[in-house]
């Protein structure tokens, strides 16, 4: 659900250089971080597909469930990429851990080497797509919006059970 929400927001009809999506993960989960990496990669295909076909709804799950589009090669290709991404995320979630070969693919996973527990960890902040980077483009060469993952610091000696804690961290 989080991946679909993030992809839906990324597909807004809004100038990508003015759009930034921040995912505040209060659970500080490496599985959520992995899912966001998958979403960032899929967005390179999904966003141009949405623009070209004026896709509504822009959530891939909702779109593919309700689409009455004529099935063509591009539609099938994007659907296949989505299904593959979804299967990778679900398989990793069932394992309840990120396999080593995936961890080696992104420096962001090193942050979890220092996590003592979900209630005792440093701030984890990763810019997954930097919209200011000229290389942050989709498959058509168009710029992508910024996508940021944040898990706020939690320490047992500090109170962190406040509703605005995650917003303050952002």
mmCIF file of C-alpha atoms in Angstrom:
data_model
loop_
_atom_site.group_PDB
_atom_site.id
_atom_site.type_symbol
_atom_site.label_atom_id
_atom_site.label_comp_id
_atom_site.label_asym_id
_atom_site.label_seq_id
_atom_site.Cartn_x
_atom_site.Cartn_y
_atom_site.Cartn_z
ATOM 1 C CA UNK A 1 0.000 0.000 0.000
ATOM 2 C CA UNK A 2 2.842 2.414 0.826
ATOM 3 C CA UNK A 3 4.575 1.739 -2.504
ATOM 4 C CA UNK A 4 1.361 2.392 -4.432
ATOM 5 C CA UNK A 5 0.702 5.596 -2.504
ATOM 6 C CA UNK A 6 4.221 6.896 -3.134
ATOM 7 C CA UNK A 7 4.038 6.040 -6.848
ATOM 8 C CA UNK A 8 0.624 7.675 -7.081
ATOM 9 C CA UNK A 9 1.918 10.917 -5.573
ATOM 10 C CA UNK A 10 5.015 10.835 -7.781
ATOM 11 C CA UNK A 11 2.707 10.644 -10.828
ATOM 12 C CA UNK A 12 0.858 13.869 -9.965
ATOM 13 C CA UNK A 13 0.477 16.235 -12.882
ATOM 14 C CA UNK A 14 2.848 18.740 -11.299
ATOM 15 C CA UNK A 15 6.329 19.962 -12.268
ATOM 16 C CA UNK A 16 8.699 17.269 -10.907
ATOM 17 C CA UNK A 17 11.333 19.840 -9.908
ATOM 18 C CA UNK A 18 8.759 21.320 -7.509
ATOM 19 C CA UNK A 19 7.552 17.986 -6.125
ATOM 20 C CA UNK A 20 9.214 16.198 -3.197
ATOM 21 C CA UNK A 21 7.867 13.089 -1.518
ATOM 22 C CA UNK A 22 9.044 12.298 2.008
ATOM 23 C CA UNK A 23 8.249 8.930 3.522
ATOM 24 C CA UNK A 24 8.412 9.125 7.297
ATOM 25 C CA UNK A 25 8.819 5.547 8.520
ATOM 26 C CA UNK A 26 8.191 5.674 12.253
ATOM 27 C CA UNK A 27 8.966 1.952 12.469
ATOM 28 C CA UNK A 28 12.436 2.421 10.952
ATOM 29 C CA UNK A 29 12.105 -0.747 8.871
ATOM 30 C CA UNK A 30 14.735 -1.876 6.393
ATOM 31 C CA UNK A 31 11.883 -3.693 4.605
ATOM 32 C CA UNK A 32 10.064 -0.398 4.036
ATOM 33 C CA UNK A 33 13.323 1.147 2.849
ATOM 34 C CA UNK A 34 13.757 -1.733 0.387
ATOM 35 C CA UNK A 35 10.196 -1.270 -0.880
ATOM 36 C CA UNK A 36 10.939 2.433 -1.461
ATOM 37 C CA UNK A 37 14.055 1.519 -3.459
ATOM 38 C CA UNK A 38 11.900 -0.738 -5.613
ATOM 39 C CA UNK A 39 9.326 2.051 -6.022
ATOM 40 C CA UNK A 40 12.052 4.534 -7.010
ATOM 41 C CA UNK A 41 13.277 2.178 -9.700
ATOM 42 C CA UNK A 42 9.778 1.372 -11.016
ATOM 43 C CA UNK A 43 8.881 5.079 -11.094
ATOM 44 C CA UNK A 44 11.272 5.507 -14.029
ATOM 45 C CA UNK A 45 8.839 3.462 -16.128
ATOM 46 C CA UNK A 46 5.558 4.218 -14.341
ATOM 47 C CA UNK A 47 5.681 8.027 -14.537
ATOM 48 C CA UNK A 48 6.113 8.281 -18.329
ATOM 49 C CA UNK A 49 3.444 5.580 -18.769
ATOM 50 C CA UNK A 50 1.032 7.657 -16.647
ATOM 51 C CA UNK A 51 1.789 10.832 -18.603
ATOM 52 C CA UNK A 52 1.463 9.207 -22.000
ATOM 53 C CA UNK A 53 -1.844 7.453 -21.292
ATOM 54 C CA UNK A 54 -3.203 9.991 -18.767
ATOM 55 C CA UNK A 55 -3.587 7.094 -16.327
ATOM 56 C CA UNK A 56 -6.239 7.393 -13.611
ATOM 57 C CA UNK A 57 -5.994 6.300 -10.874
ATOM 58 C CA UNK A 58 -2.241 6.800 -10.671
ATOM 59 C CA UNK A 59 -1.787 4.026 -8.097
ATOM 60 C CA UNK A 60 -0.451 1.053 -10.102
ATOM 61 C CA UNK A 61 -2.399 -1.495 -8.020
ATOM 62 C CA UNK A 62 -5.684 0.356 -8.484
ATOM 63 C CA UNK A 63 -5.011 1.094 -12.150
ATOM 64 C CA UNK A 64 -4.159 -2.457 -13.182
ATOM 65 C CA UNK A 65 -7.083 -3.845 -11.155
ATOM 66 C CA UNK A 66 -9.612 -1.579 -12.898
ATOM 67 C CA UNK A 67 -8.001 -0.783 -16.273
ATOM 68 C CA UNK A 68 -10.183 -1.289 -19.294
ATOM 69 C CA UNK A 69 -7.371 -0.248 -21.620
ATOM 70 C CA UNK A 70 -6.800 -2.285 -24.730
ATOM 71 C CA UNK A 71 -3.949 -4.603 -23.909
ATOM 72 C CA UNK A 72 -0.924 -3.640 -25.997
ATOM 73 C CA UNK A 73 2.788 -4.415 -25.719
ATOM 74 C CA UNK A 74 3.599 -1.330 -23.634
ATOM 75 C CA UNK A 75 0.721 -1.981 -21.213
ATOM 76 C CA UNK A 76 1.801 -5.609 -20.819
ATOM 77 C CA UNK A 77 5.425 -4.585 -20.303
ATOM 78 C CA UNK A 78 4.615 -2.076 -17.548
ATOM 79 C CA UNK A 79 2.194 -4.521 -15.899
ATOM 80 C CA UNK A 80 4.901 -7.204 -15.953
ATOM 81 C CA UNK A 81 7.433 -4.832 -14.352
ATOM 82 C CA UNK A 82 4.907 -3.928 -11.672
ATOM 83 C CA UNK A 83 4.064 -7.568 -10.935
ATOM 84 C CA UNK A 84 7.767 -8.441 -10.715
ATOM 85 C CA UNK A 85 8.414 -5.554 -8.310
ATOM 86 C CA UNK A 86 5.438 -6.578 -6.201
ATOM 87 C CA UNK A 87 6.644 -10.204 -6.071
ATOM 88 C CA UNK A 88 10.162 -9.142 -5.009
ATOM 89 C CA UNK A 89 8.773 -6.969 -2.205
ATOM 90 C CA UNK A 90 6.368 -9.689 -1.017
ATOM 91 C CA UNK A 91 9.092 -12.372 -1.108
ATOM 92 C CA UNK A 92 11.462 -10.178 0.894
ATOM 93 C CA UNK A 93 8.707 -9.351 3.384
ATOM 94 C CA UNK A 94 7.974 -13.079 3.877
ATOM 95 C CA UNK A 95 11.674 -13.653 4.597
ATOM 96 C CA UNK A 96 11.415 -10.823 7.154
ATOM 97 C CA UNK A 97 14.939 -9.729 6.244
ATOM 98 C CA UNK A 98 16.795 -8.228 3.317
ATOM 99 C CA UNK A 99 19.004 -10.773 1.526
ATOM 100 C CA UNK A 100 22.720 -9.933 1.523
ATOM 101 C CA UNK A 101 22.929 -9.580 -2.263
ATOM 102 C CA UNK A 102 20.276 -6.818 -2.133
ATOM 103 C CA UNK A 103 21.978 -5.063 0.808
ATOM 104 C CA UNK A 104 25.193 -4.857 -1.196
ATOM 105 C CA UNK A 105 23.390 -3.032 -4.019
ATOM 106 C CA UNK A 106 22.643 0.146 -2.030
ATOM 107 C CA UNK A 107 24.728 1.958 0.566
ATOM 108 C CA UNK A 108 21.568 2.907 2.477
ATOM 109 C CA UNK A 109 21.277 -0.555 3.996
ATOM 110 C CA UNK A 110 24.472 0.099 5.969
ATOM 111 C CA UNK A 111 22.400 2.380 8.208
ATOM 112 C CA UNK A 112 20.706 -0.686 9.705
ATOM 113 C CA UNK A 113 24.096 -2.085 10.780
ATOM 114 C CA UNK A 114 23.949 0.440 13.642
ATOM 115 C CA UNK A 115 20.315 -0.148 14.645
ATOM 116 C CA UNK A 116 20.104 -1.736 18.085
ATOM 117 C CA UNK A 117 16.317 -2.141 17.974
ATOM 118 C CA UNK A 118 13.193 -0.459 16.600
ATOM 119 C CA UNK A 119 13.140 1.583 19.820
ATOM 120 C CA UNK A 120 16.846 2.450 19.855
ATOM 121 C CA UNK A 121 18.384 3.756 16.646
ATOM 122 C CA UNK A 122 19.914 6.780 14.989
ATOM 123 C CA UNK A 123 18.153 8.914 12.397
ATOM 124 C CA UNK A 124 18.091 7.191 9.033
ATOM 125 C CA UNK A 125 17.792 9.638 6.176
ATOM 126 C CA UNK A 126 18.257 8.550 2.573
ATOM 127 C CA UNK A 127 17.582 10.527 -0.581
ATOM 128 C CA UNK A 128 16.433 7.811 -2.982
ATOM 129 C CA UNK A 129 15.870 10.165 -5.916
ATOM 130 C CA UNK A 130 17.449 13.599 -5.867
ATOM 131 C CA UNK A 131 15.280 15.738 -8.123
ATOM 132 C CA UNK A 132 18.118 18.307 -8.372
ATOM 133 C CA UNK A 133 20.435 15.716 -9.947
ATOM 134 C CA UNK A 134 20.488 15.982 -13.747
ATOM 135 C CA UNK A 135 20.835 12.188 -13.882
ATOM 136 C CA UNK A 136 17.574 11.622 -11.955
ATOM 137 C CA UNK A 137 15.464 10.976 -15.034
ATOM 138 C CA UNK A 138 12.860 8.476 -16.188
ATOM 139 C CA UNK A 139 13.200 6.198 -19.233
ATOM 140 C CA UNK A 140 12.098 9.069 -21.518
ATOM 141 C CA UNK A 141 14.746 11.428 -20.098
ATOM 142 C CA UNK A 142 12.278 13.557 -18.140
ATOM 143 C CA UNK A 143 13.215 14.647 -14.589
ATOM 144 C CA UNK A 144 11.903 12.704 -11.606
ATOM 145 C CA UNK A 145 10.568 14.237 -8.389
ATOM 146 C CA UNK A 146 12.628 13.968 -5.217
ATOM 147 C CA UNK A 147 11.966 10.886 -3.070
ATOM 148 C CA UNK A 148 13.268 10.778 0.514
ATOM 149 C CA UNK A 149 13.127 8.058 3.193
ATOM 150 C CA UNK A 150 13.316 9.101 6.859
ATOM 151 C CA UNK A 151 13.194 7.112 10.090
ATOM 152 C CA UNK A 152 13.517 9.474 13.041
ATOM 153 C CA UNK A 153 15.941 8.829 15.882
ATOM 154 C CA UNK A 154 14.590 6.868 18.813
ATOM 155 C CA UNK A 155 16.399 6.373 22.113
ATOM 156 C CA UNK A 156 15.004 4.681 25.240
ATOM 157 C CA UNK A 157 16.163 7.573 27.438
ATOM 158 C CA UNK A 158 14.191 10.150 25.388
ATOM 159 C CA UNK A 159 10.435 10.372 25.075
ATOM 160 C CA UNK A 160 9.417 9.856 21.469
ATOM 161 C CA UNK A 161 5.770 8.818 21.758
ATOM 162 C CA UNK A 162 4.416 12.110 20.494
ATOM 163 C CA UNK A 163 2.184 12.528 17.456
ATOM 164 C CA UNK A 164 4.252 15.411 16.093
ATOM 165 C CA UNK A 165 7.594 13.636 16.611
ATOM 166 C CA UNK A 166 7.783 12.352 13.058
ATOM 167 C CA UNK A 167 6.695 15.716 11.654
ATOM 168 C CA UNK A 168 9.294 17.519 13.780
ATOM 169 C CA UNK A 169 11.958 15.181 12.412
ATOM 170 C CA UNK A 170 10.899 15.981 8.854
#
